[in-house]
PDB file of C-alpha atoms in Angstrom:
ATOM      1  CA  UNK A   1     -12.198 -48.709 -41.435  1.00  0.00           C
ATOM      2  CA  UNK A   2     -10.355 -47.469 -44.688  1.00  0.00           C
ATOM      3  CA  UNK A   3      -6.922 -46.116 -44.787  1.00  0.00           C
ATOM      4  CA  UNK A   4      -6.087 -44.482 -47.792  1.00  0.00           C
ATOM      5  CA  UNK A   5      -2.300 -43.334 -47.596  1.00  0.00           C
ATOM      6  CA  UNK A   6      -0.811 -41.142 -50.758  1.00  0.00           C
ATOM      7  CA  UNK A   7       2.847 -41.771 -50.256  1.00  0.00           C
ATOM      8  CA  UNK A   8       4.534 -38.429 -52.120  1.00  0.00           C
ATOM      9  CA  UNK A   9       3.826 -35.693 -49.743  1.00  0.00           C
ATOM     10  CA  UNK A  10       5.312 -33.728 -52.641  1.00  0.00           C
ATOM     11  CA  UNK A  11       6.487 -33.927 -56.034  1.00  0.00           C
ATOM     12  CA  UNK A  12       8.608 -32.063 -58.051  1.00  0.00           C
ATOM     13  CA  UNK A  13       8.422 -32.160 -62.289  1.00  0.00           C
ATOM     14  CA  UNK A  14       9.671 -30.223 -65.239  1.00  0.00           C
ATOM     15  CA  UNK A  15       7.308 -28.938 -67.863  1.00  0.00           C
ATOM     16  CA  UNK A  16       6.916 -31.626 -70.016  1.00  0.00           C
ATOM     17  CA  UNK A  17       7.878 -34.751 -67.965  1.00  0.00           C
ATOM     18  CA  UNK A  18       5.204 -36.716 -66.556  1.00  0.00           C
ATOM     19  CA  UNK A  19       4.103 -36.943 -63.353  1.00  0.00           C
ATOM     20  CA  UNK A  20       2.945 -40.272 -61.410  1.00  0.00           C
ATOM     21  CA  UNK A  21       1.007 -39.634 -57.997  1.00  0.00           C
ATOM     22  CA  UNK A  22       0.222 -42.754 -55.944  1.00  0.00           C
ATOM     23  CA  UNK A  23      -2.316 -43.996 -53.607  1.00  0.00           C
ATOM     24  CA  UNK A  24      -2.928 -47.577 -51.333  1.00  0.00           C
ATOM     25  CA  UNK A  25      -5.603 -48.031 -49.802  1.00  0.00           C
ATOM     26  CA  UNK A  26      -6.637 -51.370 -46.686  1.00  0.00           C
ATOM     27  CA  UNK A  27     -10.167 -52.158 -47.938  1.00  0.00           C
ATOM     28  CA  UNK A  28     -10.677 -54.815 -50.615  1.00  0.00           C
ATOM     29  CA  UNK A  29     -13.906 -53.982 -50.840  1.00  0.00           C
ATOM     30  CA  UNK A  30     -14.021 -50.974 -52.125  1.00  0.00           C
ATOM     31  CA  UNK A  31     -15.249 -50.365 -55.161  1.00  0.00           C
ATOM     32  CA  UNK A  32     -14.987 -46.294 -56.352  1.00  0.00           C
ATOM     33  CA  UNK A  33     -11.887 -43.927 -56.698  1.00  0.00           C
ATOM     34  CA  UNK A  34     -12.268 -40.249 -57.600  1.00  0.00           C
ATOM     35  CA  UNK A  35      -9.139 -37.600 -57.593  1.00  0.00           C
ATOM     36  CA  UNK A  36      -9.582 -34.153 -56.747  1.00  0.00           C
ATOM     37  CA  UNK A  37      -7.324 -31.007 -56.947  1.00  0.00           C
ATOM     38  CA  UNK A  38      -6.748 -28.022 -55.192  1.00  0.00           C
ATOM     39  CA  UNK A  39      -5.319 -25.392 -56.429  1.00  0.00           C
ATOM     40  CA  UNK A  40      -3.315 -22.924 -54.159  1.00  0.00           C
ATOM     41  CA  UNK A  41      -5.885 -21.154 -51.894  1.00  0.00           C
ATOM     42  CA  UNK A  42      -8.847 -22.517 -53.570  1.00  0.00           C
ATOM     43  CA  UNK A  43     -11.626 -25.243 -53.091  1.00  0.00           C
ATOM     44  CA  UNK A  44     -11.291 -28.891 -54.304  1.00  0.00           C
ATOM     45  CA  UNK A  45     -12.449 -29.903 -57.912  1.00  0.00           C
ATOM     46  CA  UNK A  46     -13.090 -33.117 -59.506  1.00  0.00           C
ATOM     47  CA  UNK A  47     -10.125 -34.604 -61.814  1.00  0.00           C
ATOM     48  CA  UNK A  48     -10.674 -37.958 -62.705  1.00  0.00           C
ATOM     49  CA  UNK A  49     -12.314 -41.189 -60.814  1.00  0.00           C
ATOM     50  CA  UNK A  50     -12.012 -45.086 -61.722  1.00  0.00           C
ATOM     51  CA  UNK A  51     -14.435 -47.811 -60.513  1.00  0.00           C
ATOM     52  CA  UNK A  52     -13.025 -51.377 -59.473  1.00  0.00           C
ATOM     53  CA  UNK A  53     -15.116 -53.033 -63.019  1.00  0.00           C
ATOM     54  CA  UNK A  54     -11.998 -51.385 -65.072  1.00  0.00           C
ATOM     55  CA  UNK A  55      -8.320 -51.314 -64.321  1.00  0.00           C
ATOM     56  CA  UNK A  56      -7.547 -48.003 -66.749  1.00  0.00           C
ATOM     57  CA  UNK A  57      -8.820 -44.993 -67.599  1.00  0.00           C
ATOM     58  CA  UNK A  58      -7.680 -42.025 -69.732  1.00  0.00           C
ATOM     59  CA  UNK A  59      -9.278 -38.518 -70.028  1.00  0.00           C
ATOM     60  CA  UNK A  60      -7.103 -36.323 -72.039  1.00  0.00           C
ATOM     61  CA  UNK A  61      -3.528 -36.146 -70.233  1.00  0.00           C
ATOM     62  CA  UNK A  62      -4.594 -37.812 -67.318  1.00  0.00           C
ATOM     63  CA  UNK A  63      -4.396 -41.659 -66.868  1.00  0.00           C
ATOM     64  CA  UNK A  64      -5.768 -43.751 -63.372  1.00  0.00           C
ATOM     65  CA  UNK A  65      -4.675 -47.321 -62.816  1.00  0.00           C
ATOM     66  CA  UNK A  66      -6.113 -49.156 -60.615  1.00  0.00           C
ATOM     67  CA  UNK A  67      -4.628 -52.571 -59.279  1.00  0.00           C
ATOM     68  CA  UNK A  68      -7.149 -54.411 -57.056  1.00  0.00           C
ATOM     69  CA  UNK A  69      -4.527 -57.265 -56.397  1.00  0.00           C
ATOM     70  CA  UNK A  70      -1.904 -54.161 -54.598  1.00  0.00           C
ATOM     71  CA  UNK A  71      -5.072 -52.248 -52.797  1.00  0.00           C
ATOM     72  CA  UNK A  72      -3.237 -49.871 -55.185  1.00  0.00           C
ATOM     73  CA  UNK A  73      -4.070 -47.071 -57.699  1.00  0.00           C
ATOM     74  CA  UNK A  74      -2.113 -44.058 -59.648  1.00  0.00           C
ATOM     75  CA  UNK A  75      -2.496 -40.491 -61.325  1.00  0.00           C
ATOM     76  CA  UNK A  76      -0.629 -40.691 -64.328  1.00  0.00           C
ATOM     77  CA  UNK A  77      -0.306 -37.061 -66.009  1.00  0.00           C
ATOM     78  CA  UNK A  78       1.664 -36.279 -68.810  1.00  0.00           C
ATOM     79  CA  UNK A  79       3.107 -33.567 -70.738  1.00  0.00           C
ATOM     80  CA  UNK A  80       2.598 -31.376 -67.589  1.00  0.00           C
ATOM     81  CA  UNK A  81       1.843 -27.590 -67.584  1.00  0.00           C
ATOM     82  CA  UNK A  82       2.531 -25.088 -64.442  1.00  0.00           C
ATOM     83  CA  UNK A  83      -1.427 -25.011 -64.250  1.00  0.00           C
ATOM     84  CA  UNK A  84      -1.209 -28.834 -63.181  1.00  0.00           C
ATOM     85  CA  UNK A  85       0.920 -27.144 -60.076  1.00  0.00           C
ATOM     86  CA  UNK A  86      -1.863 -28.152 -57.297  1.00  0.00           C
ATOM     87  CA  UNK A  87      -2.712 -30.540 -54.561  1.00  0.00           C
ATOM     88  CA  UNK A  88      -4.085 -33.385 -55.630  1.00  0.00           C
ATOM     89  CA  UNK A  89      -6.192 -35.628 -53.334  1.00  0.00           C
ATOM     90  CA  UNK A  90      -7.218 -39.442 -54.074  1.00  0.00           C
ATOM     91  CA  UNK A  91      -9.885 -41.087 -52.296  1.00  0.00           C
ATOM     92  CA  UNK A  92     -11.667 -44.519 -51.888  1.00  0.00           C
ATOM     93  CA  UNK A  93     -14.623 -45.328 -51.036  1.00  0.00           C
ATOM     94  CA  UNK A  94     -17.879 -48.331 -51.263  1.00  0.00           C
ATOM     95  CA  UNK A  95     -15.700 -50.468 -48.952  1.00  0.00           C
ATOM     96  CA  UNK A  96     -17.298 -53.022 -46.196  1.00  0.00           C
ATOM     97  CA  UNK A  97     -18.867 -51.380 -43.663  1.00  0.00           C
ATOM     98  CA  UNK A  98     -18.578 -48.250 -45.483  1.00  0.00           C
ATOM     99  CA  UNK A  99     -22.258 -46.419 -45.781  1.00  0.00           C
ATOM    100  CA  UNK A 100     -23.033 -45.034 -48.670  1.00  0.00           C
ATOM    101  CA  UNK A 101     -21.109 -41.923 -50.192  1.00  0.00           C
ATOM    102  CA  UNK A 102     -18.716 -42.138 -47.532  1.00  0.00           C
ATOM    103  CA  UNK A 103     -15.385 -41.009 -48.751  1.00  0.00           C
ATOM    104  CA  UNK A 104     -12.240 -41.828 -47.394  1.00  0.00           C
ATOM    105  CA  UNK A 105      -9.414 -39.067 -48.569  1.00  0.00           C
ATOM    106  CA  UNK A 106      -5.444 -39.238 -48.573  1.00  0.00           C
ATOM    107  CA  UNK A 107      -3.236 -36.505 -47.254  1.00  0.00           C
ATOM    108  CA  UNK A 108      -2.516 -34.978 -50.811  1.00  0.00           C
ATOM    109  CA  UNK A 109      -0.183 -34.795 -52.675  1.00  0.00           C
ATOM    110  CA  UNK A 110       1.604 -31.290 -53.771  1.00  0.00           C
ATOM    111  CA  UNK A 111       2.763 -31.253 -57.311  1.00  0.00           C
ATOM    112  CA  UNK A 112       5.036 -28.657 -58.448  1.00  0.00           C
ATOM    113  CA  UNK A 113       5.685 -28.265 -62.396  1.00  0.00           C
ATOM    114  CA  UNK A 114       8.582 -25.996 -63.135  1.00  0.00           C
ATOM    115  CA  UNK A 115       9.098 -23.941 -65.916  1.00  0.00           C
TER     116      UNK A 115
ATOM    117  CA  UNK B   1     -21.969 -26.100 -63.182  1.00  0.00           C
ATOM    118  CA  UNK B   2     -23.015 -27.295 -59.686  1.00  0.00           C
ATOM    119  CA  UNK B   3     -23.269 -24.424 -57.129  1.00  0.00           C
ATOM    120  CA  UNK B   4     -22.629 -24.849 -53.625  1.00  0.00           C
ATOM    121  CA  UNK B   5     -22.282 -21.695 -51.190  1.00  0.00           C
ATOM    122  CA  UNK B   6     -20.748 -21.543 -47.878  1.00  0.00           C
ATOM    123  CA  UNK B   7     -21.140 -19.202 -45.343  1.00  0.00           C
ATOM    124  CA  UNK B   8     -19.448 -17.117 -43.458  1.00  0.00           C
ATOM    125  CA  UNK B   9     -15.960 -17.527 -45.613  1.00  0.00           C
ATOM    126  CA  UNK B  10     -14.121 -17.047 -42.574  1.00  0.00           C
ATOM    127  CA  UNK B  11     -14.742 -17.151 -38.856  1.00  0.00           C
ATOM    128  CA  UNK B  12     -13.072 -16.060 -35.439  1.00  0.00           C
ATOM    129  CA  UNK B  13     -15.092 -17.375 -32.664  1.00  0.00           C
ATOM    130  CA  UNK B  14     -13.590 -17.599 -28.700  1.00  0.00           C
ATOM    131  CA  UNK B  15     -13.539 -20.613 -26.927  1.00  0.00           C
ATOM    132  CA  UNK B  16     -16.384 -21.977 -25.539  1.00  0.00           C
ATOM    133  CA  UNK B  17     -18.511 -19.851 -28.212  1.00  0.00           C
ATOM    134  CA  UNK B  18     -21.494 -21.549 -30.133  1.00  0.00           C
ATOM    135  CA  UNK B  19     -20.654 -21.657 -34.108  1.00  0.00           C
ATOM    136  CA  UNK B  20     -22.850 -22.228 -37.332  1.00  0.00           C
ATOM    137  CA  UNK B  21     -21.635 -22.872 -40.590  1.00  0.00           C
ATOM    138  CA  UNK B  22     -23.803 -23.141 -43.126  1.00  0.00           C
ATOM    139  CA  UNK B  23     -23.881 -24.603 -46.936  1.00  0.00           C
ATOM    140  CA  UNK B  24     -26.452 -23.823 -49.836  1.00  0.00           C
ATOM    141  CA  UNK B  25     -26.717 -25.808 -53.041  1.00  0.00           C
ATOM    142  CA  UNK B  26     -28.865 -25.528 -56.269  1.00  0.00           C
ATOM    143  CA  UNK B  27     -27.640 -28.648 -57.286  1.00  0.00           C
ATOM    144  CA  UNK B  28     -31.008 -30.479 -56.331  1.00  0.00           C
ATOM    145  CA  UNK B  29     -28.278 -32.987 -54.714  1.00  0.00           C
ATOM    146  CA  UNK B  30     -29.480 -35.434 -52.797  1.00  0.00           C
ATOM    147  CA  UNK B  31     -26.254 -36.314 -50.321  1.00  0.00           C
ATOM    148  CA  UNK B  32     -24.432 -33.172 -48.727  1.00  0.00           C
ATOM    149  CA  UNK B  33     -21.370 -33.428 -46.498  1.00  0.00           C
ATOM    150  CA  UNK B  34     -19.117 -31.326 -44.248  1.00  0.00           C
ATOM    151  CA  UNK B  35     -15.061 -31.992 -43.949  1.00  0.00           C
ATOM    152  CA  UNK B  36     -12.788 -30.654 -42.259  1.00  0.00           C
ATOM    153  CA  UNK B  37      -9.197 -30.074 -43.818  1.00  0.00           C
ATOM    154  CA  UNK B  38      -5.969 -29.921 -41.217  1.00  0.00           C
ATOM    155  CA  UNK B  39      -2.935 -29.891 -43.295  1.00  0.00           C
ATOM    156  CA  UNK B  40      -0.813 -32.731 -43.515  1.00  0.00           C
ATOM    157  CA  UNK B  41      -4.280 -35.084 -42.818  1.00  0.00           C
ATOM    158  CA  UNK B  42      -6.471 -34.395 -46.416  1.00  0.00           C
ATOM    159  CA  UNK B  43     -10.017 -33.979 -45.992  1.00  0.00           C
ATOM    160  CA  UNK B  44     -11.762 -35.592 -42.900  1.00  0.00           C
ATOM    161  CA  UNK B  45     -15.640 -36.758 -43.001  1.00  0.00           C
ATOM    162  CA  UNK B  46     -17.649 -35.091 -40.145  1.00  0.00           C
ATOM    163  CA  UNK B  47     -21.534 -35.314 -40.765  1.00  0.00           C
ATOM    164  CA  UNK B  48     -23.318 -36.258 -44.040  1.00  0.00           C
ATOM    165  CA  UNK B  49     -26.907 -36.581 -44.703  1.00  0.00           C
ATOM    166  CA  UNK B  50     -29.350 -38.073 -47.751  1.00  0.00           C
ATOM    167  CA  UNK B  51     -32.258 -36.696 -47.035  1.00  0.00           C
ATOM    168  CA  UNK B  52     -33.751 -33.457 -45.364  1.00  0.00           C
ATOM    169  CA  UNK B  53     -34.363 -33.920 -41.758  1.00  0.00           C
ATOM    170  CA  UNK B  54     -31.578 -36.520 -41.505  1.00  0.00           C
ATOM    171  CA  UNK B  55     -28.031 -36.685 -40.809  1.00  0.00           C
ATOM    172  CA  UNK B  56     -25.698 -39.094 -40.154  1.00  0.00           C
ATOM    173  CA  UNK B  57     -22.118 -39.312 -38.419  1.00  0.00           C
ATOM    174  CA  UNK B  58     -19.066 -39.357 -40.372  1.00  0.00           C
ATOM    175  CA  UNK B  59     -15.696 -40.353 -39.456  1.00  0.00           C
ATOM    176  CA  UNK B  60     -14.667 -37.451 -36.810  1.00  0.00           C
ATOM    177  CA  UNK B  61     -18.658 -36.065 -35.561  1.00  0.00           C
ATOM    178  CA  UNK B  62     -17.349 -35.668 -31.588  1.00  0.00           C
ATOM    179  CA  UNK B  63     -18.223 -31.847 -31.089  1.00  0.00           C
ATOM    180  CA  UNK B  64     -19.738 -31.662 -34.181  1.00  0.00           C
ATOM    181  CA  UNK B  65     -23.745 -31.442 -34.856  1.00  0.00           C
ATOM    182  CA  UNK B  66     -25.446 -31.035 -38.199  1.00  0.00           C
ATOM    183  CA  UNK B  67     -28.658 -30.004 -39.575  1.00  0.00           C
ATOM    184  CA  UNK B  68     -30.493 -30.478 -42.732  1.00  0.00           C
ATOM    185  CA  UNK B  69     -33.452 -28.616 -42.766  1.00  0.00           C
ATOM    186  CA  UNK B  70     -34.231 -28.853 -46.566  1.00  0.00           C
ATOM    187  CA  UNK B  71     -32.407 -30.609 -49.406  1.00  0.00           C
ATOM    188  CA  UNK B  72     -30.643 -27.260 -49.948  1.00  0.00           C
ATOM    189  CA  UNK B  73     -29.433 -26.474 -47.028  1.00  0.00           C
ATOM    190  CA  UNK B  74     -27.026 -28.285 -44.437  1.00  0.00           C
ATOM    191  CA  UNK B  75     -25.727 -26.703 -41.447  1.00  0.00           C
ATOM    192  CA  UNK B  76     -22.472 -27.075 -38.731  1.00  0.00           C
ATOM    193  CA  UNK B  77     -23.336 -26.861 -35.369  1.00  0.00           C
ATOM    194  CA  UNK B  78     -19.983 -26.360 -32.855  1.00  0.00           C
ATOM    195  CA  UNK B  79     -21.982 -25.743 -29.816  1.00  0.00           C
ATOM    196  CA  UNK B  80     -18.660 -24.943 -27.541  1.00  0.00           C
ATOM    197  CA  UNK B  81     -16.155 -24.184 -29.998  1.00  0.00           C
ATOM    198  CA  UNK B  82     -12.406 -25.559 -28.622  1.00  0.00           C
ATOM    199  CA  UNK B  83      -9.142 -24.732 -30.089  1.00  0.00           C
ATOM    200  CA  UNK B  84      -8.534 -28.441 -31.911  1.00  0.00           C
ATOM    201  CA  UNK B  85     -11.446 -27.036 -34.194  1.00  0.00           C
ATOM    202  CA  UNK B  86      -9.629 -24.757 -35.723  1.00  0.00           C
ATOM    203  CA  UNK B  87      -9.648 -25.599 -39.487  1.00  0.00           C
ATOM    204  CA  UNK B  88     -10.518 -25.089 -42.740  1.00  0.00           C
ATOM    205  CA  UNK B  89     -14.300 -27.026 -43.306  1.00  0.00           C
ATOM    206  CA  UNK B  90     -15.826 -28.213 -46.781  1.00  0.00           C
ATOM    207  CA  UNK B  91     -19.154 -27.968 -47.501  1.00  0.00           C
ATOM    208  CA  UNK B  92     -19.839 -30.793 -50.404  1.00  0.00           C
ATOM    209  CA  UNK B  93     -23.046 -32.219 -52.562  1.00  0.00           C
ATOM    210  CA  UNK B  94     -23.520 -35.017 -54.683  1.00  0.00           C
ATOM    211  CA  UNK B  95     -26.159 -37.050 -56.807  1.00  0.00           C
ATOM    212  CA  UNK B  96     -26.298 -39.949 -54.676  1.00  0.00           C
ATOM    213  CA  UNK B  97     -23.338 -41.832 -53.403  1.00  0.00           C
ATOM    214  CA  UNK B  98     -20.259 -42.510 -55.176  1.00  0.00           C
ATOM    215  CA  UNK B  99     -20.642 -39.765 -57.879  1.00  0.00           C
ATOM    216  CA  UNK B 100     -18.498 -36.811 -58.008  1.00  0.00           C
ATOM    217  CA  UNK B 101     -18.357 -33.965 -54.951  1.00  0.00           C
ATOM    218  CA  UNK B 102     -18.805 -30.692 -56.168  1.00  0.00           C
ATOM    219  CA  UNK B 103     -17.251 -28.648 -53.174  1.00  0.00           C
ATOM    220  CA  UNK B 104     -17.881 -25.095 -51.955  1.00  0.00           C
ATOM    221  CA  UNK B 105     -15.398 -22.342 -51.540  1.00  0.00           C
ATOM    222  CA  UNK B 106     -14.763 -23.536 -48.129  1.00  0.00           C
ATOM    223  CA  UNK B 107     -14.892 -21.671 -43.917  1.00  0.00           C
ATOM    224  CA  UNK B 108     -11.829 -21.243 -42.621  1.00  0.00           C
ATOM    225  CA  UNK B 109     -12.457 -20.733 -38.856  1.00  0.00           C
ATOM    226  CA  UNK B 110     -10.195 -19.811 -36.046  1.00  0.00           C
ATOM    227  CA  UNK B 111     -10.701 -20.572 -32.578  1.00  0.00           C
ATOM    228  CA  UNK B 112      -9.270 -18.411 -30.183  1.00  0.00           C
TER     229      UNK B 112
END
């Protein structure tokens, strides 16, 4: 089945900088990949997805690139703020064998923006 | 903004106990899912279901049973609780597949 590994357990920024969160995942076939955060003893919330027809998209600060070719794709977020401090989860999912709606999540990611 | 409630927010239950967790949306969402969240592993698929009066098994369902009784609600079943299912568990909804989640507050449960 799908393996989607994010390979910063945790990443540290300065206000300002940009941060770059990545994510592989083992399925060619799949086809849809959303990003959620969590912030600190909350619930998850929808950042920013990409489908495999497009290889960029932008929504304000935040960036996702998606190379089919590296099973690879990234969480580009610039100018960061402390309220960007969170987990952030990617996820894959639409691959072979994969039924319908069935997300496949990476560990997270824990982004720290210092002041 | 989507709505989905879980219930109870947290839970102690002994081992060998019979535990229900349940979800509400007022989404009118079509898919609902449960996840369970162990640190250091993300979020982990454990039922799902598309339509009332069906479910279907996720990645991890051993020990696990669900229940959709209506398209609003979607329940948990741990029938004999064990201490590996202690967690934190995610209640989800979605308009059909491969749209966005919208997650509720989440359970965590302890099993002691």
């Amino acid at each position: 089945g799908e393996k989607v590994e994010q390979h910063e357990s945790t990443l540290s920024v300065r206000e300002g900088d940009s941060a770059v969160i990545n994510c592989t995942y083992t399925d060619t076939a799949s086809s849809y990949f959303p990003w959620y955060k969590q912030e600190a003893g909350k619930s998850l919330h929808f950042v920013i997805d990409i489908r495999s027809n497009v290889d960029r998209k932008q929504s304000q600060r935040l960036t996702v690139l998606l190379d089919k070719k590296a099973k690879r794709f990234s969480l580009h977020i610039t100018a960061t703020q402390p309220e960007d401090s969170a987990i952030y989860f990617c996820a894959a999912s639409g691959g072979r064998g994969s039924a319908l709606g069935r997300l496949h999540f990476g560990a997270g990611t824990q982004l720290i923006v210092i002041p | 903004e989507a709505a989905v409630t879980q219930s109870p927010r947290s839970k102690v239950a002994v081992t060998g106990g019979k535990v229900t967790l349940s979800c509400h949306q007022t989404n009118n969402h079509d898919y609902m899912y449960w996840y369970r969240q162990d640190t250091g592993h993300g979020l982990r698929l454990i039922h799902y279901s598309y339509v009332a009066d069906s479910t279907e098994k996720g990645d991890i369902p051993d020990g696990y049973k669900a229940s959709r009784p209506s398209q609003e609600n979607f329940s948990l079943i741990l029938e004999l609780a064990s201490l590996s299912q202690t967690a934190v568990y995610f209640c989800a909804s979605s308009v059909g597949s491969q749209n966005t989640l919208y997650f509720g507050a989440g359970t965590r449960l302890s099993v002691l």
